[in-house]
Amino acid sequence: MTAPLAARLLQAWALLAGASIGSFLNVVIARLPAGQSIVTPRSRCPRCGAPIAWYDNVPVLSWLLLRARCRACAGRISARYPLVELAGGAAALLALRRHGPTGAAAAELALVALLLALALVDLDTWLLPHALTGPLLAGALLLAPLGVTPAGALGPAAAGAAIGVAVLAAVALLGRLAFRREAMGFGDVWLLGGLGGWLGVKALLPVVLLASLQGALVGLLLAAAGRLPRHASTDGWVPPESAVPFGPFLVAGALEWLYLSGWLARLAPPLALFR
Ligand SMILES: [Zn+2]
C-alpha cells in the first residue's frame, strides 16, 4: 500500500509546485515587459496597489474564494491568473506522468513554463523579450548533452537551434525587403531557434506547419469577425493591419508537437519521420 500512497503524494506535490510556478509566471508576464523587478516588491493589486497577503495569493483557490475581486478595492481580477496557475499545475502533473520523477520531467516543466510566459507576453505586448528567449535557447543547448530534452543529444539540438534561427531570420529579412516594413519580429527568430534546440531539428517543420495553419485560421476568423487586435507594442512598432502575433502560435505548435506527436504519427504515419 505504501507505493501508491507515495505516488499520490508525489502527484499532489507536483500539482502544488506547478501551480506555484504558474503563480510566479503571472508575475513575470505582468512585470517583465514593463521592465520591473520580478522579485520585489511583493505582489500588489494592479488597480489599487494594495499588497496581496499570502492567504489571498494561494494559486487558484484565492481567486475562487475572493470571487475574482481584489479584497481592498473590489476591482476585477482577470481569470487569466488562475488559468495560468492551473496550466502550471497541469504541466507539472503531465511531466511527472510522462517521465517519472526525473531530470527529463524537470526540463519539460521548465520548457513549458518559459513557453507559457513567452506566449502571453507576446499576446500582451507583441514582444518576445530576450530575458525569456535567451534562457530558452541557452537551456536547450546546455541540457541537450544530458539527454533530458526531447532533442535527445547536442547534435540535433544545435542543428535545430541553428536552422530555426536561420530560417526565420531569412523570412524576416525577405519580408522586410519585400514589404519595406517589419513582417516578422526578430523575437520570433530567437523563439524558433529555442524551439529547434529543445525539440530537435526534425521537429522544426511540423512545429512551423502547425503554427502557420493555426495562425492563418485564427487570423481569418478574427478578420471575418471584424475584430483584429491592433495596438502598438511598447517600443512603438505598430503591427500591420491584418496581423496577429506569431509567437503564441509557434508556442501552440511546439506544445502540440511535444505532447501529441506520438498520437499524430499514429494518425498520419509519415509524420513519424519528424519525431
Ligand atoms: Zn485592488
PDB file of C-alpha atoms and ligand atoms in Angstrom:
ATOM      1  CA  MET A   1       0.000   0.000   0.000  1.00  0.00           C
ATOM      2  CA  THR A   2       2.919   2.350   0.543  1.00  0.00           C
ATOM      3  CA  ALA A   3       3.911   2.616  -3.105  1.00  0.00           C
ATOM      4  CA  PRO A   4       0.542   4.014  -4.320  1.00  0.00           C
ATOM      5  CA  LEU A   5       0.459   6.437  -1.381  1.00  0.00           C
ATOM      6  CA  ALA A   6       3.960   7.697  -2.206  1.00  0.00           C
ATOM      7  CA  ALA A   7       2.895   8.092  -5.841  1.00  0.00           C
ATOM      8  CA  ARG A   8      -0.210  10.086  -4.795  1.00  0.00           C
ATOM      9  CA  LEU A   9       1.866  12.329  -2.546  1.00  0.00           C
ATOM     10  CA  LEU A  10       4.341  12.937  -5.369  1.00  0.00           C
ATOM     11  CA  GLN A  11       1.463  13.872  -7.699  1.00  0.00           C
ATOM     12  CA  ALA A  12      -0.020  16.241  -5.120  1.00  0.00           C
ATOM     13  CA  TRP A  13       3.392  17.846  -4.639  1.00  0.00           C
ATOM     14  CA  ALA A  14       3.854  18.212  -8.418  1.00  0.00           C
ATOM     15  CA  LEU A  15       0.426  19.842  -8.737  1.00  0.00           C
ATOM     16  CA  LEU A  16       1.212  22.343  -5.967  1.00  0.00           C
ATOM     17  CA  ALA A  17       4.724  23.061  -7.233  1.00  0.00           C
ATOM     18  CA  GLY A  18       3.418  23.520 -10.796  1.00  0.00           C
ATOM     19  CA  ALA A  19       0.637  25.861  -9.640  1.00  0.00           C
ATOM     20  CA  SER A  20       3.196  27.913  -7.678  1.00  0.00           C
ATOM     21  CA  ILE A  21       5.360  28.138 -10.809  1.00  0.00           C
ATOM     22  CA  GLY A  22       2.221  29.330 -12.630  1.00  0.00           C
ATOM     23  CA  SER A  23       1.741  31.970  -9.938  1.00  0.00           C
ATOM     24  CA  PHE A  24       5.327  33.149 -10.479  1.00  0.00           C
ATOM     25  CA  LEU A  25       4.740  33.177 -14.256  1.00  0.00           C
ATOM     26  CA  ASN A  26       1.836  35.601 -13.704  1.00  0.00           C
ATOM     27  CA  VAL A  27       4.305  37.965 -12.018  1.00  0.00           C
ATOM     28  CA  VAL A  28       6.848  37.541 -14.840  1.00  0.00           C
ATOM     29  CA  ILE A  29       4.191  38.138 -17.529  1.00  0.00           C
ATOM     30  CA  ALA A  30       2.952  41.312 -15.843  1.00  0.00           C
ATOM     31  CA  ARG A  31       6.302  42.828 -14.817  1.00  0.00           C
ATOM     32  CA  LEU A  32       8.957  41.752 -17.323  1.00  0.00           C
ATOM     33  CA  PRO A  33       7.664  43.785 -20.326  1.00  0.00           C
ATOM     34  CA  ALA A  34       7.339  46.849 -18.060  1.00  0.00           C
ATOM     35  CA  GLY A  35      10.981  46.476 -17.037  1.00  0.00           C
ATOM     36  CA  GLN A  36      10.048  45.914 -13.370  1.00  0.00           C
ATOM     37  CA  SER A  37      11.801  43.569 -10.947  1.00  0.00           C
ATOM     38  CA  ILE A  38      10.191  40.137 -10.758  1.00  0.00           C
ATOM     39  CA  VAL A  39      11.450  39.677  -7.171  1.00  0.00           C
ATOM     40  CA  THR A  40      10.423  42.853  -5.354  1.00  0.00           C
ATOM     41  CA  PRO A  41       8.054  44.350  -4.342  1.00  0.00           C
ATOM     42  CA  ARG A  42       5.621  41.705  -3.130  1.00  0.00           C
ATOM     43  CA  SER A  43       2.541  41.067  -5.276  1.00  0.00           C
ATOM     44  CA  ARG A  44       0.222  44.053  -5.430  1.00  0.00           C
ATOM     45  CA  CYS A  45      -3.203  44.678  -6.906  1.00  0.00           C
ATOM     46  CA  PRO A  46      -2.530  46.277 -10.332  1.00  0.00           C
ATOM     47  CA  ARG A  47      -5.503  48.605  -9.789  1.00  0.00           C
ATOM     48  CA  CYS A  48      -5.203  49.958  -6.242  1.00  0.00           C
ATOM     49  CA  GLY A  49      -1.639  48.919  -5.416  1.00  0.00           C
ATOM     50  CA  ALA A  50      -2.636  47.201  -2.147  1.00  0.00           C
ATOM     51  CA  PRO A  51      -0.157  44.444  -1.209  1.00  0.00           C
ATOM     52  CA  ILE A  52      -1.680  40.974  -1.578  1.00  0.00           C
ATOM     53  CA  ALA A  53      -1.500  38.884   1.622  1.00  0.00           C
ATOM     54  CA  TRP A  54      -0.223  35.310   1.333  1.00  0.00           C
ATOM     55  CA  TYR A  55      -3.694  33.915   2.078  1.00  0.00           C
ATOM     56  CA  ASP A  56      -5.097  35.915  -0.859  1.00  0.00           C
ATOM     57  CA  ASN A  57      -2.291  34.655  -3.108  1.00  0.00           C
ATOM     58  CA  VAL A  58      -2.855  30.879  -2.956  1.00  0.00           C
ATOM     59  CA  PRO A  59      -2.922  29.603  -6.559  1.00  0.00           C
ATOM     60  CA  VAL A  60      -6.458  29.204  -7.990  1.00  0.00           C
ATOM     61  CA  LEU A  61      -8.142  28.871  -4.538  1.00  0.00           C
ATOM     62  CA  SER A  62      -7.770  32.549  -3.563  1.00  0.00           C
ATOM     63  CA  TRP A  63      -9.201  33.709  -6.883  1.00  0.00           C
ATOM     64  CA  LEU A  64     -12.235  31.472  -6.331  1.00  0.00           C
ATOM     65  CA  LEU A  65     -12.690  32.471  -2.672  1.00  0.00           C
ATOM     66  CA  LEU A  66     -12.334  36.191  -3.493  1.00  0.00           C
ATOM     67  CA  ARG A  67     -14.793  35.697  -6.401  1.00  0.00           C
ATOM     68  CA  ALA A  68     -12.321  37.291  -8.826  1.00  0.00           C
ATOM     69  CA  ARG A  69     -12.192  40.589  -6.908  1.00  0.00           C
ATOM     70  CA  CYS A  70      -9.425  42.434  -5.042  1.00  0.00           C
ATOM     71  CA  ARG A  71     -10.059  42.376  -1.265  1.00  0.00           C
ATOM     72  CA  ALA A  72      -9.045  46.044  -0.944  1.00  0.00           C
ATOM     73  CA  CYS A  73     -10.662  47.781  -3.950  1.00  0.00           C
ATOM     74  CA  ALA A  74     -13.056  45.101  -5.292  1.00  0.00           C
ATOM     75  CA  GLY A  75     -11.507  45.546  -8.778  1.00  0.00           C
ATOM     76  CA  ARG A  76     -11.892  42.512 -11.023  1.00  0.00           C
ATOM     77  CA  ILE A  77      -9.002  40.046 -11.163  1.00  0.00           C
ATOM     78  CA  SER A  78      -8.683  38.512 -14.628  1.00  0.00           C
ATOM     79  CA  ALA A  79      -9.475  34.794 -14.982  1.00  0.00           C
ATOM     80  CA  ARG A  80      -6.083  34.531 -16.702  1.00  0.00           C
ATOM     81  CA  TYR A  81      -4.333  34.433 -13.315  1.00  0.00           C
ATOM     82  CA  PRO A  82      -5.936  31.175 -12.084  1.00  0.00           C
ATOM     83  CA  LEU A  83      -5.806  29.739 -15.621  1.00  0.00           C
ATOM     84  CA  VAL A  84      -2.020  30.222 -15.803  1.00  0.00           C
ATOM     85  CA  GLU A  85      -1.727  28.652 -12.326  1.00  0.00           C
ATOM     86  CA  LEU A  86      -3.856  25.703 -13.459  1.00  0.00           C
ATOM     87  CA  ALA A  87      -1.733  25.352 -16.594  1.00  0.00           C
ATOM     88  CA  GLY A  88       1.422  25.245 -14.429  1.00  0.00           C
ATOM     89  CA  GLY A  89      -0.096  22.528 -12.240  1.00  0.00           C
ATOM     90  CA  ALA A  90      -1.239  20.545 -15.284  1.00  0.00           C
ATOM     91  CA  ALA A  91       2.204  20.835 -16.941  1.00  0.00           C
ATOM     92  CA  ALA A  92       3.891  19.508 -13.775  1.00  0.00           C
ATOM     93  CA  LEU A  93       1.468  16.576 -13.447  1.00  0.00           C
ATOM     94  CA  LEU A  94       1.884  15.734 -17.140  1.00  0.00           C
ATOM     95  CA  ALA A  95       5.687  15.917 -16.893  1.00  0.00           C
ATOM     96  CA  LEU A  96       5.624  13.547 -13.904  1.00  0.00           C
ATOM     97  CA  ARG A  97       3.277  11.163 -15.684  1.00  0.00           C
ATOM     98  CA  ARG A  98       5.313  11.194 -18.910  1.00  0.00           C
ATOM     99  CA  HIS A  99       8.814  10.989 -17.405  1.00  0.00           C
ATOM    100  CA  GLY A 100       8.503   9.973 -13.743  1.00  0.00           C
ATOM    101  CA  PRO A 101      10.446  11.965 -11.108  1.00  0.00           C
ATOM    102  CA  THR A 102      13.443  12.561 -13.410  1.00  0.00           C
ATOM    103  CA  GLY A 103      15.544  15.348 -14.865  1.00  0.00           C
ATOM    104  CA  ALA A 104      13.546  14.991 -18.079  1.00  0.00           C
ATOM    105  CA  ALA A 105      10.356  15.881 -16.167  1.00  0.00           C
ATOM    106  CA  ALA A 106      12.001  18.970 -14.620  1.00  0.00           C
ATOM    107  CA  ALA A 107      13.351  20.015 -18.027  1.00  0.00           C
ATOM    108  CA  GLU A 108       9.928  19.610 -19.655  1.00  0.00           C
ATOM    109  CA  LEU A 109       8.299  21.707 -16.921  1.00  0.00           C
ATOM    110  CA  ALA A 110      10.906  24.450 -17.381  1.00  0.00           C
ATOM    111  CA  LEU A 111      10.303  24.432 -21.146  1.00  0.00           C
ATOM    112  CA  VAL A 112       6.507  24.648 -20.822  1.00  0.00           C
ATOM    113  CA  ALA A 113       6.778  27.415 -18.195  1.00  0.00           C
ATOM    114  CA  LEU A 114       9.059  29.520 -20.436  1.00  0.00           C
ATOM    115  CA  LEU A 115       6.761  28.956 -23.430  1.00  0.00           C
ATOM    116  CA  LEU A 116       3.634  29.975 -21.476  1.00  0.00           C
ATOM    117  CA  ALA A 117       5.341  33.193 -20.371  1.00  0.00           C
ATOM    118  CA  LEU A 118       6.553  33.942 -23.921  1.00  0.00           C
ATOM    119  CA  ALA A 119       3.119  33.327 -25.473  1.00  0.00           C
ATOM    120  CA  LEU A 120       1.277  35.577 -23.019  1.00  0.00           C
ATOM    121  CA  VAL A 121       3.882  38.374 -23.092  1.00  0.00           C
ATOM    122  CA  ASP A 122       3.696  38.317 -26.919  1.00  0.00           C
ATOM    123  CA  LEU A 123      -0.127  38.461 -26.812  1.00  0.00           C
ATOM    124  CA  ASP A 124       0.009  41.429 -24.427  1.00  0.00           C
ATOM    125  CA  THR A 125       2.859  43.426 -25.953  1.00  0.00           C
ATOM    126  CA  TRP A 126       3.863  41.935 -29.370  1.00  0.00           C
ATOM    127  CA  LEU A 127       7.319  41.425 -27.898  1.00  0.00           C
ATOM    128  CA  LEU A 128       9.309  38.288 -27.111  1.00  0.00           C
ATOM    129  CA  PRO A 129      11.864  39.615 -24.584  1.00  0.00           C
ATOM    130  CA  HIS A 130      15.462  38.388 -24.745  1.00  0.00           C
ATOM    131  CA  ALA A 131      15.154  37.831 -20.987  1.00  0.00           C
ATOM    132  CA  LEU A 132      12.949  34.845 -21.908  1.00  0.00           C
ATOM    133  CA  THR A 133      14.203  33.746 -25.362  1.00  0.00           C
ATOM    134  CA  GLY A 134      17.835  33.842 -24.126  1.00  0.00           C
ATOM    135  CA  PRO A 135      17.293  31.296 -21.319  1.00  0.00           C
ATOM    136  CA  LEU A 136      15.135  29.218 -23.717  1.00  0.00           C
ATOM    137  CA  LEU A 137      17.960  28.939 -26.242  1.00  0.00           C
ATOM    138  CA  ALA A 138      20.721  28.549 -23.639  1.00  0.00           C
ATOM    139  CA  GLY A 139      18.733  25.956 -21.682  1.00  0.00           C
ATOM    140  CA  ALA A 140      18.189  23.904 -24.828  1.00  0.00           C
ATOM    141  CA  LEU A 141      21.907  23.759 -25.641  1.00  0.00           C
ATOM    142  CA  LEU A 142      23.052  23.221 -22.039  1.00  0.00           C
ATOM    143  CA  LEU A 143      20.542  20.453 -21.255  1.00  0.00           C
ATOM    144  CA  ALA A 144      20.659  18.592 -24.586  1.00  0.00           C
ATOM    145  CA  PRO A 145      24.014  16.823 -23.859  1.00  0.00           C
ATOM    146  CA  LEU A 146      22.413  15.436 -20.660  1.00  0.00           C
ATOM    147  CA  GLY A 147      19.754  13.748 -22.809  1.00  0.00           C
ATOM    148  CA  VAL A 148      16.886  15.229 -20.754  1.00  0.00           C
ATOM    149  CA  THR A 149      15.269  17.239 -23.588  1.00  0.00           C
ATOM    150  CA  PRO A 150      13.196  15.877 -26.496  1.00  0.00           C
ATOM    151  CA  ALA A 151      16.119  16.685 -28.844  1.00  0.00           C
ATOM    152  CA  GLY A 152      17.933  13.813 -27.080  1.00  0.00           C
ATOM    153  CA  ALA A 153      21.510  14.927 -27.751  1.00  0.00           C
ATOM    154  CA  LEU A 154      23.581  18.023 -28.556  1.00  0.00           C
ATOM    155  CA  GLY A 155      23.759  17.343 -32.332  1.00  0.00           C
ATOM    156  CA  PRO A 156      20.019  17.540 -33.117  1.00  0.00           C
ATOM    157  CA  ALA A 157      19.641  20.397 -30.601  1.00  0.00           C
ATOM    158  CA  ALA A 158      22.413  22.542 -32.110  1.00  0.00           C
ATOM    159  CA  ALA A 159      21.157  21.833 -35.645  1.00  0.00           C
ATOM    160  CA  GLY A 160      17.590  22.676 -34.585  1.00  0.00           C
ATOM    161  CA  ALA A 161      18.663  25.938 -32.958  1.00  0.00           C
ATOM    162  CA  ALA A 162      20.842  26.995 -35.915  1.00  0.00           C
ATOM    163  CA  ILE A 163      18.297  26.105 -38.600  1.00  0.00           C
ATOM    164  CA  GLY A 164      15.395  27.572 -36.590  1.00  0.00           C
ATOM    165  CA  VAL A 165      17.232  30.897 -36.318  1.00  0.00           C
ATOM    166  CA  ALA A 166      18.439  30.833 -39.943  1.00  0.00           C
ATOM    167  CA  VAL A 167      15.046  30.026 -41.496  1.00  0.00           C
ATOM    168  CA  LEU A 168      13.075  32.690 -39.655  1.00  0.00           C
ATOM    169  CA  ALA A 169      15.878  35.255 -39.974  1.00  0.00           C
ATOM    170  CA  ALA A 170      15.700  34.725 -43.753  1.00  0.00           C
ATOM    171  CA  VAL A 171      11.890  35.086 -43.673  1.00  0.00           C
ATOM    172  CA  ALA A 172      12.179  38.260 -41.584  1.00  0.00           C
ATOM    173  CA  LEU A 173      14.841  39.804 -43.872  1.00  0.00           C
ATOM    174  CA  LEU A 174      12.972  38.863 -47.065  1.00  0.00           C
ATOM    175  CA  GLY A 175       9.749  40.237 -45.587  1.00  0.00           C
ATOM    176  CA  ARG A 176      11.493  43.490 -44.779  1.00  0.00           C
ATOM    177  CA  LEU A 177      12.840  43.740 -48.342  1.00  0.00           C
ATOM    178  CA  ALA A 178       9.528  42.785 -49.976  1.00  0.00           C
ATOM    179  CA  PHE A 179       7.122  44.859 -47.875  1.00  0.00           C
ATOM    180  CA  ARG A 180       9.544  47.591 -46.721  1.00  0.00           C
ATOM    181  CA  ARG A 181       8.279  47.067 -43.214  1.00  0.00           C
ATOM    182  CA  GLU A 182       8.657  44.536 -40.480  1.00  0.00           C
ATOM    183  CA  ALA A 183       6.723  41.408 -41.478  1.00  0.00           C
ATOM    184  CA  MET A 184       8.050  39.358 -38.607  1.00  0.00           C
ATOM    185  CA  GLY A 185       9.728  40.420 -35.400  1.00  0.00           C
ATOM    186  CA  PHE A 186      13.205  39.159 -34.543  1.00  0.00           C
ATOM    187  CA  GLY A 187      11.777  37.817 -31.291  1.00  0.00           C
ATOM    188  CA  ASP A 188      10.148  35.055 -33.359  1.00  0.00           C
ATOM    189  CA  VAL A 189      13.586  34.190 -34.797  1.00  0.00           C
ATOM    190  CA  TRP A 190      15.055  33.538 -31.335  1.00  0.00           C
ATOM    191  CA  LEU A 191      11.893  31.725 -30.256  1.00  0.00           C
ATOM    192  CA  LEU A 192      12.059  29.270 -33.174  1.00  0.00           C
ATOM    193  CA  GLY A 193      15.790  28.793 -32.506  1.00  0.00           C
ATOM    194  CA  GLY A 194      14.944  27.872 -28.916  1.00  0.00           C
ATOM    195  CA  LEU A 195      12.172  25.514 -30.026  1.00  0.00           C
ATOM    196  CA  GLY A 196      14.503  23.798 -32.512  1.00  0.00           C
ATOM    197  CA  GLY A 197      17.071  23.480 -29.731  1.00  0.00           C
ATOM    198  CA  TRP A 198      14.632  21.857 -27.299  1.00  0.00           C
ATOM    199  CA  LEU A 199      12.655  19.664 -29.683  1.00  0.00           C
ATOM    200  CA  GLY A 200      15.432  18.872 -32.152  1.00  0.00           C
ATOM    201  CA  VAL A 201      15.919  19.735 -35.805  1.00  0.00           C
ATOM    202  CA  LYS A 202      13.351  17.214 -37.069  1.00  0.00           C
ATOM    203  CA  ALA A 203      10.536  18.901 -35.120  1.00  0.00           C
ATOM    204  CA  LEU A 204      11.005  22.295 -36.850  1.00  0.00           C
ATOM    205  CA  LEU A 205       8.897  21.530 -39.913  1.00  0.00           C
ATOM    206  CA  PRO A 206       5.830  20.142 -38.085  1.00  0.00           C
ATOM    207  CA  VAL A 207       6.022  22.925 -35.474  1.00  0.00           C
ATOM    208  CA  VAL A 208       6.154  25.683 -38.099  1.00  0.00           C
ATOM    209  CA  LEU A 209       3.366  23.992 -40.109  1.00  0.00           C
ATOM    210  CA  LEU A 210       1.104  23.636 -37.059  1.00  0.00           C
ATOM    211  CA  ALA A 211       1.814  27.250 -36.063  1.00  0.00           C
ATOM    212  CA  SER A 212       1.191  28.659 -39.567  1.00  0.00           C
ATOM    213  CA  LEU A 213      -2.039  26.703 -40.093  1.00  0.00           C
ATOM    214  CA  GLN A 214      -3.469  27.789 -36.755  1.00  0.00           C
ATOM    215  CA  GLY A 215      -2.230  31.360 -37.155  1.00  0.00           C
ATOM    216  CA  ALA A 216      -3.868  31.623 -40.588  1.00  0.00           C
ATOM    217  CA  LEU A 217      -7.101  30.078 -39.291  1.00  0.00           C
ATOM    218  CA  VAL A 218      -7.329  32.410 -36.293  1.00  0.00           C
ATOM    219  CA  GLY A 219      -6.370  35.403 -38.467  1.00  0.00           C
ATOM    220  CA  LEU A 220      -9.175  34.567 -40.908  1.00  0.00           C
ATOM    221  CA  LEU A 221     -11.706  34.050 -38.117  1.00  0.00           C
ATOM    222  CA  LEU A 222     -10.758  37.360 -36.457  1.00  0.00           C
ATOM    223  CA  ALA A 223     -10.862  39.189 -39.805  1.00  0.00           C
ATOM    224  CA  ALA A 224     -14.292  37.670 -40.515  1.00  0.00           C
ATOM    225  CA  ALA A 225     -15.489  38.810 -37.107  1.00  0.00           C
ATOM    226  CA  GLY A 226     -14.060  42.262 -37.877  1.00  0.00           C
ATOM    227  CA  ARG A 227     -12.033  42.399 -34.701  1.00  0.00           C
ATOM    228  CA  LEU A 228      -8.325  42.107 -35.278  1.00  0.00           C
ATOM    229  CA  PRO A 229      -6.307  43.300 -32.306  1.00  0.00           C
ATOM    230  CA  ARG A 230      -4.274  46.323 -33.324  1.00  0.00           C
ATOM    231  CA  HIS A 231      -2.172  48.149 -30.824  1.00  0.00           C
ATOM    232  CA  ALA A 232       1.373  49.383 -30.793  1.00  0.00           C
ATOM    233  CA  SER A 233       3.961  47.366 -28.939  1.00  0.00           C
ATOM    234  CA  THR A 234       5.786  49.153 -26.170  1.00  0.00           C
ATOM    235  CA  ASP A 235       8.705  50.049 -28.470  1.00  0.00           C
ATOM    236  CA  GLY A 236       6.340  51.972 -30.734  1.00  0.00           C
ATOM    237  CA  TRP A 237       6.132  49.442 -33.577  1.00  0.00           C
ATOM    238  CA  VAL A 238       2.588  49.231 -34.945  1.00  0.00           C
ATOM    239  CA  PRO A 239       1.617  45.811 -36.293  1.00  0.00           C
ATOM    240  CA  PRO A 240       0.303  45.655 -39.876  1.00  0.00           C
ATOM    241  CA  GLU A 241      -3.475  45.862 -40.346  1.00  0.00           C
ATOM    242  CA  SER A 242      -4.142  42.138 -40.676  1.00  0.00           C
ATOM    243  CA  ALA A 243      -1.778  40.679 -38.144  1.00  0.00           C
ATOM    244  CA  VAL A 244      -1.829  38.513 -35.077  1.00  0.00           C
ATOM    245  CA  PRO A 245       1.414  37.924 -33.167  1.00  0.00           C
ATOM    246  CA  PHE A 246       3.104  34.738 -34.410  1.00  0.00           C
ATOM    247  CA  GLY A 247       4.784  33.808 -31.110  1.00  0.00           C
ATOM    248  CA  PRO A 248       1.695  32.319 -29.418  1.00  0.00           C
ATOM    249  CA  PHE A 249       1.116  30.113 -32.468  1.00  0.00           C
ATOM    250  CA  LEU A 250       4.733  28.917 -32.503  1.00  0.00           C
ATOM    251  CA  VAL A 251       4.270  28.083 -28.814  1.00  0.00           C
ATOM    252  CA  ALA A 252       0.984  26.268 -29.540  1.00  0.00           C
ATOM    253  CA  GLY A 253       2.624  24.285 -32.377  1.00  0.00           C
ATOM    254  CA  ALA A 254       5.555  23.360 -30.123  1.00  0.00           C
ATOM    255  CA  LEU A 255       3.298  22.224 -27.256  1.00  0.00           C
ATOM    256  CA  GLU A 256       1.131  20.217 -29.636  1.00  0.00           C
ATOM    257  CA  TRP A 257       4.201  18.512 -31.075  1.00  0.00           C
ATOM    258  CA  LEU A 258       5.638  17.942 -27.587  1.00  0.00           C
ATOM    259  CA  TYR A 259       2.515  16.289 -26.207  1.00  0.00           C
ATOM    260  CA  LEU A 260       0.710  14.911 -29.253  1.00  0.00           C
ATOM    261  CA  SER A 261       3.366  13.910 -31.808  1.00  0.00           C
ATOM    262  CA  GLY A 262       3.019  10.210 -30.897  1.00  0.00           C
ATOM    263  CA  TRP A 263      -0.730  10.348 -31.410  1.00  0.00           C
ATOM    264  CA  LEU A 264      -0.407  12.459 -34.608  1.00  0.00           C
ATOM    265  CA  ALA A 265       2.116   9.975 -36.021  1.00  0.00           C
ATOM    266  CA  ARG A 266      -0.300   7.085 -35.432  1.00  0.00           C
ATOM    267  CA  LEU A 267      -2.977   9.130 -37.210  1.00  0.00           C
ATOM    268  CA  ALA A 268      -0.677  10.001 -40.146  1.00  0.00           C
ATOM    269  CA  PRO A 269       2.277   7.551 -40.183  1.00  0.00           C
ATOM    270  CA  PRO A 270       4.575   9.722 -42.411  1.00  0.00           C
ATOM    271  CA  LEU A 271       4.709  12.209 -39.519  1.00  0.00           C
ATOM    272  CA  ALA A 272       6.759   9.629 -37.588  1.00  0.00           C
ATOM    273  CA  LEU A 273       9.698  10.735 -39.793  1.00  0.00           C
ATOM    274  CA  PHE A 274       9.798  14.031 -37.889  1.00  0.00           C
ATOM    275  CA  ARG A 275       9.847  12.535 -34.395  1.00  0.00           C
TER     276      ARG A 275
HETATM  277 ZN    ZN B   1      -7.173  46.430  -5.548  1.00  0.00          ZN
END
